[in-house]
mmCIF file of C-alpha atoms in Angstrom:
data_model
loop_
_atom_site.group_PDB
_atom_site.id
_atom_site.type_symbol
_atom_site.label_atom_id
_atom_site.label_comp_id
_atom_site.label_asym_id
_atom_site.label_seq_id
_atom_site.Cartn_x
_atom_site.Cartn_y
_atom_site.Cartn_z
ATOM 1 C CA UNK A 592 0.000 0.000 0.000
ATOM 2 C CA UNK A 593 1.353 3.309 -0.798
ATOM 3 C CA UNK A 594 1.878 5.615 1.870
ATOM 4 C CA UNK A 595 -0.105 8.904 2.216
ATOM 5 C CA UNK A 596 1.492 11.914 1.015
ATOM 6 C CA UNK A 597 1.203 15.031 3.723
ATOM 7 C CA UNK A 598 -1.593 17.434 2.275
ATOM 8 C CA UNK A 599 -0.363 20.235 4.608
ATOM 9 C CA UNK A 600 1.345 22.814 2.746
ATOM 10 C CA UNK A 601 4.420 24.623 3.960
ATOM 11 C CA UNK A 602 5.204 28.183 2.928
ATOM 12 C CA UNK A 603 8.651 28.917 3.662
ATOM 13 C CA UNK A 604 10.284 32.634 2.738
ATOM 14 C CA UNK A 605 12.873 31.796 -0.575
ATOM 15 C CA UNK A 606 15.551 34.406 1.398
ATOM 16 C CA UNK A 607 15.301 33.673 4.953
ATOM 17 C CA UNK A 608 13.836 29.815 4.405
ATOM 18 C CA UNK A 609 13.271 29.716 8.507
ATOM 19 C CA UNK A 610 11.348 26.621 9.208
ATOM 20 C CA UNK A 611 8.944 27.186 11.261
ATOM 21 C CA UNK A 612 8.679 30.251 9.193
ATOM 22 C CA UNK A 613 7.442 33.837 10.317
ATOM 23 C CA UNK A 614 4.240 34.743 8.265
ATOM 24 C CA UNK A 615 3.041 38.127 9.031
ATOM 25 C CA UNK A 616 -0.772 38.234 7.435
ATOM 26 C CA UNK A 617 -2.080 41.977 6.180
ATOM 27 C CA UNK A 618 -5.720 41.818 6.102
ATOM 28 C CA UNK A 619 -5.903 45.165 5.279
ATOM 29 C CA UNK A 620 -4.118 44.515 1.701
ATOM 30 C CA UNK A 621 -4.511 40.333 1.832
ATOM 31 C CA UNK A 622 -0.852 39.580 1.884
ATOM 32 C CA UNK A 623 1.762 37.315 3.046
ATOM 33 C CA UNK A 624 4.736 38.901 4.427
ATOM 34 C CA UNK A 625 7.596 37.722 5.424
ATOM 35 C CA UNK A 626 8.174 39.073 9.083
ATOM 36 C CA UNK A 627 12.284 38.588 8.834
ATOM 37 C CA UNK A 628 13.057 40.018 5.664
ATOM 38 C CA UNK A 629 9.409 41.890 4.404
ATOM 39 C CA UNK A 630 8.936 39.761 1.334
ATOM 40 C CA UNK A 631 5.653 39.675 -0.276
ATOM 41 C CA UNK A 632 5.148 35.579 -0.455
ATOM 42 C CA UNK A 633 1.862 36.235 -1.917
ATOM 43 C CA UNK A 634 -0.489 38.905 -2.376
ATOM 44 C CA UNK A 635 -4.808 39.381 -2.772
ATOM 45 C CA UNK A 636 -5.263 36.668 -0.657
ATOM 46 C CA UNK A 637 -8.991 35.689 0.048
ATOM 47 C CA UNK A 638 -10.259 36.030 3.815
ATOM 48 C CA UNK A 639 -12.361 32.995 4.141
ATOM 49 C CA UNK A 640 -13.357 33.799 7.832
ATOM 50 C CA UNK A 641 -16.797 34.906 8.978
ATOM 51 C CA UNK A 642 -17.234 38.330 7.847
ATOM 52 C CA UNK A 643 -18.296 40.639 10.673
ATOM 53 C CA UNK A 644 -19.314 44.560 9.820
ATOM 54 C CA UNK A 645 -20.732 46.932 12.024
ATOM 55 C CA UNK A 646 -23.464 48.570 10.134
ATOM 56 C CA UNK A 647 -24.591 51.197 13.310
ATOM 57 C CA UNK A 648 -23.154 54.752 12.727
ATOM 58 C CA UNK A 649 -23.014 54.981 16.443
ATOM 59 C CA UNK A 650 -19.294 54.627 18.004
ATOM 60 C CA UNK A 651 -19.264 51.452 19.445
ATOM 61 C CA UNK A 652 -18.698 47.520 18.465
ATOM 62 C CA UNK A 653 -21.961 46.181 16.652
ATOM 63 C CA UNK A 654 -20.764 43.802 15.131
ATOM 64 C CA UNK A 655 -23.462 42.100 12.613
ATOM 65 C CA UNK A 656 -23.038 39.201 10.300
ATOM 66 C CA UNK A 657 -23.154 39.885 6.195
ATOM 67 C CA UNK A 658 -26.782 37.869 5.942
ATOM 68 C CA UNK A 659 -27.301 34.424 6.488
ATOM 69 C CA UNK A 660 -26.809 31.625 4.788
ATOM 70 C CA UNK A 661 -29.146 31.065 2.133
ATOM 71 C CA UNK A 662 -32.086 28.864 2.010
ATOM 72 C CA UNK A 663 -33.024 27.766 -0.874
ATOM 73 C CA UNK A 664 -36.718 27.318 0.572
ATOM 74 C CA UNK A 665 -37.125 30.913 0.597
ATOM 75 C CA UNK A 666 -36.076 31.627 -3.022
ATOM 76 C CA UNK A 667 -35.983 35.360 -3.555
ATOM 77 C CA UNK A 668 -38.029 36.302 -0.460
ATOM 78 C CA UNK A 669 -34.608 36.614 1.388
ATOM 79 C CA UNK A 670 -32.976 39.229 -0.491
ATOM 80 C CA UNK A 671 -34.167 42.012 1.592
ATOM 81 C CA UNK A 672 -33.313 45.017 2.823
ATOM 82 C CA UNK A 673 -33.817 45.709 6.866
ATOM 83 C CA UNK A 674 -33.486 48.895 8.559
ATOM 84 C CA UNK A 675 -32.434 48.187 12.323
ATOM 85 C CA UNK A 676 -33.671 50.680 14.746
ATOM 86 C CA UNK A 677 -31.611 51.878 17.592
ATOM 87 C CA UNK A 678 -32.119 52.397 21.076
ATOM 88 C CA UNK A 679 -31.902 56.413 20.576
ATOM 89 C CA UNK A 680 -34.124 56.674 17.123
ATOM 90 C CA UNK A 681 -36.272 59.699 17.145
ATOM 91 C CA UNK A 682 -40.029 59.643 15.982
ATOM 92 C CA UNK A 683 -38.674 60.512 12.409
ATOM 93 C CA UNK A 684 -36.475 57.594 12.079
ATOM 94 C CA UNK A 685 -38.519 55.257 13.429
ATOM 95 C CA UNK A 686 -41.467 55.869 11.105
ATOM 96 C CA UNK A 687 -39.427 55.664 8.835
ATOM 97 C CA UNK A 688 -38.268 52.499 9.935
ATOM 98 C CA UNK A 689 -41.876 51.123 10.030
ATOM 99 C CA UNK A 690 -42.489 52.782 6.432
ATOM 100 C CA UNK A 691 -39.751 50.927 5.214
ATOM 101 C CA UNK A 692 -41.619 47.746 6.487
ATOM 102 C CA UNK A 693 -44.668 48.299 4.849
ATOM 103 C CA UNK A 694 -43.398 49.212 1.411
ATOM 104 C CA UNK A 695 -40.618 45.991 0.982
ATOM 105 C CA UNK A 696 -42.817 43.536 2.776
ATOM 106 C CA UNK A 697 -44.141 40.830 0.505
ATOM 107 C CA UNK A 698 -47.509 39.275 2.008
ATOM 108 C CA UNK A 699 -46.681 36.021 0.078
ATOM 109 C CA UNK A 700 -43.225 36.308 2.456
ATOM 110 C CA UNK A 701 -44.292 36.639 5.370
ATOM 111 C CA UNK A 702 -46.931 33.564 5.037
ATOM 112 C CA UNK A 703 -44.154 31.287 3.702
ATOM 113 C CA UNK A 704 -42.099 31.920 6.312
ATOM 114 C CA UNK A 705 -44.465 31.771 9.013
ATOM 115 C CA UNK A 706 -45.798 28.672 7.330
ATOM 116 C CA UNK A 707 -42.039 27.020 7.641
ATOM 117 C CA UNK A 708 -42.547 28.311 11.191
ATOM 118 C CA UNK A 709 -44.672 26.374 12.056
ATOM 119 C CA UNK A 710 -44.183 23.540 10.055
ATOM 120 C CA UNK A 711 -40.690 23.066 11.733
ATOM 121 C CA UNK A 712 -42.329 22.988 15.063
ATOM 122 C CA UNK A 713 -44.900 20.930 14.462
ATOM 123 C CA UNK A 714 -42.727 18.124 12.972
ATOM 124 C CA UNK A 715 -40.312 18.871 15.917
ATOM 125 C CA UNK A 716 -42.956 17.911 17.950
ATOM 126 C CA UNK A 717 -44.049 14.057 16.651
ATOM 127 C CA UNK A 718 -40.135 13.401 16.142
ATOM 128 C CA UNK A 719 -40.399 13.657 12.842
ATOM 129 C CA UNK A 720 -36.892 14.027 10.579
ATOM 130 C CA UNK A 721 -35.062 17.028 8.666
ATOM 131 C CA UNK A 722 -36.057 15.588 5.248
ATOM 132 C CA UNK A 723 -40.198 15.234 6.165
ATOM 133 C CA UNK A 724 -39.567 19.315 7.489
ATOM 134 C CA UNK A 725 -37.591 19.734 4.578
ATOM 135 C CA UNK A 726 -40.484 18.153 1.875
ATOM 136 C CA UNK A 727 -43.242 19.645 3.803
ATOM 137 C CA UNK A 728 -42.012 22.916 2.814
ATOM 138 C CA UNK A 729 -41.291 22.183 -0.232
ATOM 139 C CA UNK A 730 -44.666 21.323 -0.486
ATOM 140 C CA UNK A 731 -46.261 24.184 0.568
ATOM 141 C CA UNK A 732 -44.421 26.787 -1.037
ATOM 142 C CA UNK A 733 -45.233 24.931 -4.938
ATOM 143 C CA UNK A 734 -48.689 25.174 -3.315
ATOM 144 C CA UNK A 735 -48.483 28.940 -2.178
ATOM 145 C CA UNK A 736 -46.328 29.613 -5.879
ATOM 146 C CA UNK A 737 -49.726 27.592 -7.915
ATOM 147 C CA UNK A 738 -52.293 29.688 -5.887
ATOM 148 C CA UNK A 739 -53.631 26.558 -5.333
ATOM 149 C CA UNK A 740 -56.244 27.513 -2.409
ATOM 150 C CA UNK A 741 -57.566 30.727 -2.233
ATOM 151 C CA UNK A 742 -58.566 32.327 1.540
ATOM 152 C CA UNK A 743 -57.042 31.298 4.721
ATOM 153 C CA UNK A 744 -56.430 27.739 4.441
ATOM 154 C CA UNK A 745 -52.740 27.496 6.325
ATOM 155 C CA UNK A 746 -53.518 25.253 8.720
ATOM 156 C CA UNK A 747 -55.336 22.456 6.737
ATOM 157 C CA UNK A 748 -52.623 23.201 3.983
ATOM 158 C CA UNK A 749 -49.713 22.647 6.301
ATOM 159 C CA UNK A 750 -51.620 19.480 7.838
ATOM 160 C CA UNK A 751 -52.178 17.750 4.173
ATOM 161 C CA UNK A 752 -48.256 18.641 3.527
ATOM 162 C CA UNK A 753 -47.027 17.236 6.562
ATOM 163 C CA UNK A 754 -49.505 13.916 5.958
ATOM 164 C CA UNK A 755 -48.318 13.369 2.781
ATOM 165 C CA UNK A 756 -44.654 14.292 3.127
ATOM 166 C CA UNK A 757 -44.308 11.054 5.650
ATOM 167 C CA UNK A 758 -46.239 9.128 3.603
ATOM 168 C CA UNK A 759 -43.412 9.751 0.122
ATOM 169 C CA UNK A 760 -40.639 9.151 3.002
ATOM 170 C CA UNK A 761 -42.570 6.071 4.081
ATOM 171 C CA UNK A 762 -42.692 6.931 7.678
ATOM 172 C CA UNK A 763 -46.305 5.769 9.172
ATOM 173 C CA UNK A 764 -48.155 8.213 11.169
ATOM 174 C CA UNK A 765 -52.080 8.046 11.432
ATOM 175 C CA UNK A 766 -54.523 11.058 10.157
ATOM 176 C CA UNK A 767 -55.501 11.215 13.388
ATOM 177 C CA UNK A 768 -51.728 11.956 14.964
ATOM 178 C CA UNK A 769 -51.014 14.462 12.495
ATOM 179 C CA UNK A 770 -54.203 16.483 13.104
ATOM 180 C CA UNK A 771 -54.085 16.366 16.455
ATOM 181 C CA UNK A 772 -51.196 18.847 16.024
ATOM 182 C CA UNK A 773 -53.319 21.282 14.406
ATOM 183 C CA UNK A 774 -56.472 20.597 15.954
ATOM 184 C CA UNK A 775 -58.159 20.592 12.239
ATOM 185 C CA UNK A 776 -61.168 19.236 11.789
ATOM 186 C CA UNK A 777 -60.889 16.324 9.899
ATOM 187 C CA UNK A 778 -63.429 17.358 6.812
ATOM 188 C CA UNK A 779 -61.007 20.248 6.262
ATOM 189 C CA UNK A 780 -57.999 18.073 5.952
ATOM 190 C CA UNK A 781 -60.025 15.667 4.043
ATOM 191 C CA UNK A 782 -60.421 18.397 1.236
ATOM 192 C CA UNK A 783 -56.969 19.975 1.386
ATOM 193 C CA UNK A 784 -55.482 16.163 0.919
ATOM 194 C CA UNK A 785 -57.456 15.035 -2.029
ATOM 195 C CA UNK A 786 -56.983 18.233 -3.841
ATOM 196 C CA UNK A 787 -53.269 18.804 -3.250
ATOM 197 C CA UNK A 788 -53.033 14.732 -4.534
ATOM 198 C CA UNK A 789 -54.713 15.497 -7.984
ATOM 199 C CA UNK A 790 -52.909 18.533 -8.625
ATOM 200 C CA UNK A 791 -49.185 17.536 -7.658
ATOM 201 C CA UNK A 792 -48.186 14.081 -9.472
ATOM 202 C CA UNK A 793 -44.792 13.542 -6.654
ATOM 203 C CA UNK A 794 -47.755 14.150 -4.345
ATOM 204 C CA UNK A 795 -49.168 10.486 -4.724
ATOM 205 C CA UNK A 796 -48.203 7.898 -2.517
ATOM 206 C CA UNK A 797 -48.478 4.563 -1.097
ATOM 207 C CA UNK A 798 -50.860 4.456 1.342
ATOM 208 C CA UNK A 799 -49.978 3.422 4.822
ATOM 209 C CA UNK A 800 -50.518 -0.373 5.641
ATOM 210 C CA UNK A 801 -51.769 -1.968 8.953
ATOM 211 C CA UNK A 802 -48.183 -3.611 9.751
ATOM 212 C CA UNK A 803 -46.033 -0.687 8.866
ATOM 213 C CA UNK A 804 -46.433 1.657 12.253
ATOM 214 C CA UNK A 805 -46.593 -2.058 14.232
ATOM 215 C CA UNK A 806 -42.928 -1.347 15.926
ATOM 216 C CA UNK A 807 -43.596 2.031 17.223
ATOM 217 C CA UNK A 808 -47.047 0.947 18.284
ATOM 218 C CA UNK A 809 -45.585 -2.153 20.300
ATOM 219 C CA UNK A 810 -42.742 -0.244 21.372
ATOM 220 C CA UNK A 811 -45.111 2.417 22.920
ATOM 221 C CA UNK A 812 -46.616 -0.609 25.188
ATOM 222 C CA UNK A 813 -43.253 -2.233 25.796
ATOM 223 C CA UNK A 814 -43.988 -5.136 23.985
ATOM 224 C CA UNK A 815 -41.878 -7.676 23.149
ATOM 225 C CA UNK A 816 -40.637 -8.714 19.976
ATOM 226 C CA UNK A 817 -42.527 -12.186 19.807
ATOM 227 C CA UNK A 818 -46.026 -10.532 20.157
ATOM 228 C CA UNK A 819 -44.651 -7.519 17.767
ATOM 229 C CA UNK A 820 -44.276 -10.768 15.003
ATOM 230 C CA UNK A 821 -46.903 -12.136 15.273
ATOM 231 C CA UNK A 822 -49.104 -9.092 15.471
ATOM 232 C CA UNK A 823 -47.752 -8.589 12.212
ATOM 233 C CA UNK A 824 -48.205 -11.751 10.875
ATOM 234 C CA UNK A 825 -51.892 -11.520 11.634
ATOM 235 C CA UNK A 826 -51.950 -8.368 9.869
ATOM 236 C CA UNK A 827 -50.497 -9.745 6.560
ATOM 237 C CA UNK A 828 -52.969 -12.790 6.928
ATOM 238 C CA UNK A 829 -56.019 -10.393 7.809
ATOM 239 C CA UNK A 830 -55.115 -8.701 4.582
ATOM 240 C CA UNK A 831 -54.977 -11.953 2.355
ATOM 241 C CA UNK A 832 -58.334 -12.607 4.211
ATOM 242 C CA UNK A 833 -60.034 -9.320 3.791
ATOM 243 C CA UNK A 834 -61.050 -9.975 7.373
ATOM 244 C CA UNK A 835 -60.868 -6.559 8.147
ATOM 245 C CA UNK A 836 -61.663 -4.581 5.033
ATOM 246 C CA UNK A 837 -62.480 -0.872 5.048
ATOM 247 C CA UNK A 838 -61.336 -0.560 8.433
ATOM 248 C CA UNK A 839 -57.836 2.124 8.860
ATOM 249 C CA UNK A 840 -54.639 0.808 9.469
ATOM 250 C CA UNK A 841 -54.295 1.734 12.828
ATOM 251 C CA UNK A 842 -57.607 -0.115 13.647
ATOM 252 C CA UNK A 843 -56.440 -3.206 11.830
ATOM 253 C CA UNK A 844 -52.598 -2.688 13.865
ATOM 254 C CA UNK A 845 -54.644 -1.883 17.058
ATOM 255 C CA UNK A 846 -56.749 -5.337 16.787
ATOM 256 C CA UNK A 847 -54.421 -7.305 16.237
ATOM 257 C CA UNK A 848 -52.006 -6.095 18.757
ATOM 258 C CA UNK A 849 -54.616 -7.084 21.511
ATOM 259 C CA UNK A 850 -55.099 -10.535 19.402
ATOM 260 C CA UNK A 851 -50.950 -10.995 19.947
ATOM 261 C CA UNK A 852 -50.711 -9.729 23.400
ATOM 262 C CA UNK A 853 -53.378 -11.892 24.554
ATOM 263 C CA UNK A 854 -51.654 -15.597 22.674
ATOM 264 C CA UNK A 855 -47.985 -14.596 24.286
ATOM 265 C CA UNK A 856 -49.667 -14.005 27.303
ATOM 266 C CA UNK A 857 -48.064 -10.491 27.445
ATOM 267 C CA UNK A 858 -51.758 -8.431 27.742
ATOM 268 C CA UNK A 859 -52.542 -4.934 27.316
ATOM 269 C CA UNK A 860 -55.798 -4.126 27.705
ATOM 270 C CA UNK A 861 -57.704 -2.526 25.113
ATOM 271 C CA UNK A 862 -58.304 1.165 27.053
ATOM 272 C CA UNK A 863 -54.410 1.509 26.819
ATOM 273 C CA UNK A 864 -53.807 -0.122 23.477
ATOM 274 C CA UNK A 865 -56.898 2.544 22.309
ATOM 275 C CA UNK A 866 -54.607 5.613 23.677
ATOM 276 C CA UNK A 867 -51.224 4.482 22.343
ATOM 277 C CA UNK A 868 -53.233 3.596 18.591
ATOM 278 C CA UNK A 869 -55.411 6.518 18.830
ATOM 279 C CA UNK A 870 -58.486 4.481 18.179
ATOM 280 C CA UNK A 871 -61.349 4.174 20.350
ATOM 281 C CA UNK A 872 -62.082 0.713 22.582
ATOM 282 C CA UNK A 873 -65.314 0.493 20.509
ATOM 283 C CA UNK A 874 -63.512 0.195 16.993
ATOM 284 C CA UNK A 875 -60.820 -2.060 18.532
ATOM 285 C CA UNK A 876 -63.654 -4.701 19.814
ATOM 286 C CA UNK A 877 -65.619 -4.499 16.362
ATOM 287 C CA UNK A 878 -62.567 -5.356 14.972
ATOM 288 C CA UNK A 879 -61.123 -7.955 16.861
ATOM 289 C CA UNK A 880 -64.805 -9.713 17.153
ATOM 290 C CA UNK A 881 -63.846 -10.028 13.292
ATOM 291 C CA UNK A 882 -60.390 -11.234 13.916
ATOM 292 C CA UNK A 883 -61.754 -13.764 16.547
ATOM 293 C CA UNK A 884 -64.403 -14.932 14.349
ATOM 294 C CA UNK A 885 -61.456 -16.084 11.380
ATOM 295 C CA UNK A 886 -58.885 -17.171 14.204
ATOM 296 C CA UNK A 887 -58.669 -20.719 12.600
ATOM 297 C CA UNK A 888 -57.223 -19.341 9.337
ATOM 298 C CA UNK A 889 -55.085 -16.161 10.874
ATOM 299 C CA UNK A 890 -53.610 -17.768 13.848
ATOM 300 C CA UNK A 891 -49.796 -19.671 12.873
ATOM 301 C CA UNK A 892 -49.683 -23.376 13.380
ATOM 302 C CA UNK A 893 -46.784 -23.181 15.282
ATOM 303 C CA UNK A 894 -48.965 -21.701 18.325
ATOM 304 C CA UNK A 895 -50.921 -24.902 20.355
ATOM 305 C CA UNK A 896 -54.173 -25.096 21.310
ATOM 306 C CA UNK A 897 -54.479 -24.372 24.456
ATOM 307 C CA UNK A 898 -52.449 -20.660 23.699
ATOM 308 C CA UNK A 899 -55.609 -20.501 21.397
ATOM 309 C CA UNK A 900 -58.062 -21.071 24.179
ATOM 310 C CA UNK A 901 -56.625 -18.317 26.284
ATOM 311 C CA UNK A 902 -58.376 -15.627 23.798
ATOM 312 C CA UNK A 903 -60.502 -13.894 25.098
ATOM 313 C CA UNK A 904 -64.374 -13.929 23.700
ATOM 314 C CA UNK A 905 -65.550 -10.400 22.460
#
């Protein structure tokens, strides 16, 4: 194996050659100077430290940054210009401060970027990832750029966005989990969804299935792994079946859960499986009565008979 050549590079003066040389650098005029002799080693060099200005024409340090790094969410909303008031601003300045505010504000701006606001908090909240926050906005802004709804729609709008940016990452999260965060009524969201998924071709996606959110549900009830299989496995057999057709995925995850905690005699009862699901007791006992019925075909041979037995009747 070769060996690794040394990617440091060593300037050393062509009069003096000290080593460790003295390098004397001149921000003022971006050059190297030799600080033995004065040689110019090189000259217009490019300062590529963090460029602080003070922009006050007060006496004192302010020192500001240049603008922030760009985001390429924002597009051309973030090439503004911002007067910054002072602490001593007379009336005068300060309407025109607020003047200023009025005339360069965009309206279109300021909802996209409270939009990301809230988007980023929302998906901070559910754990949700960078690149869901990251699509979600995406999302909206095309939508905000079409005109796509017209009147105050944000919250619906943001809701559909987040839904459907987890479902083209394929991370499962119920309807009902994602508007609980908004607190939008589910008719709203309902219409928001299906017209944002006819208009936007990236915007259709797999739906979610009944075994895909079965790890975070089982890990929410500490579980273990043997009733988190063969919850699963019931779920892939109730769908060959069509035992449970028409019913959500979290119903279908949340029946057979019970179904599997109650043969590895690890139970959860169905008021705590209905607040970790976010389904009601009712819709969990319609469906397992379904699941109970079909229990010949679903349940795996390995299991005996008397693990059978042990389920409870609805």
């Amino acid at each position: 194996m070769a060996p690794i050549s040394d990617l440091n590079r060593l300037l050393l003066c062509p009069d003096c050659k000290l080593n460790p040389p003295n390098i004397v650098e001149v921000f003022r005029s971006g050059d190297l100077i030799c600080g033995e002799c004065g040689l110019v080693l090189e000259e217009r060099i490019v300062d590529m430290r963090s460029e602080w200005r003070t922009f006050s024409d007060n006496v004192g340090d302010d020192p500001s940054r240049v603008g922030a790094a760009i985001d390429p969410l924002l597009g051309s909303f973030q090439l503004d210009t911002l007067i910054s008031p002072t602490g001593d601003c007379d009336n005068t300045a300060m309407g025109l401060v607020k003047m200023h505010g009025i005339v360069t504000s965009s309206k279109d701006a300021r909802k996209l970027v409270d939009a990301y606001r809230d988007i980023s908090a929302m998906c901070d909240a559910i754990g949700l990832s960078k690149v869901i926050t990251d699509t979600s906005k995406q999302l909206f802004k095309r939508i905000l750029d079409e005109n796509l709804f017209r009147g105050r729609l944000d919250l619906p709008v943001i809701t559909a966005c987040i839904y459907i940016a987890c479902r083209q990452q394929n991370v499962p999260r119920t309807i009902n989990e994602i508007l609980a965060l908004t607190h939008v009524s589910k008719k709203e969201f309902t219409k928001c969804f299906k017209l944002i998924s006819g208009s936007f071709q990236e915007a259709k996606s797999t739906p979610m299935a009944a075994e895909d959110p079965m790890p975070r549900f089982c890990s929410s009830l500490c579980l273990s792994m043997d009733v988190q299989k063969t919850a699963t496995s019931l779920a892939l057999k109730a769908k060959d079946l069509r035992s449970l057709s028409g019913k959500t995925p979290a119903t279908i995850a949340a029946a057979c859960i019970y179904m599997a905690s109650n043969l590895c005699n690890d139970t959860r009862s169905m008021f705590r499986i209905s607040l970790d699901c976010g389904v009601t007791e009712v819709t969990i006992k319609k469906a397992y009565k379904r699941l109970y019925d079909e229990r010949d075909e679903l349940i795996d041979e390995n299991l005996t008979k008397a693990q059978v037995d042990t389920l409870p009747s609805p």
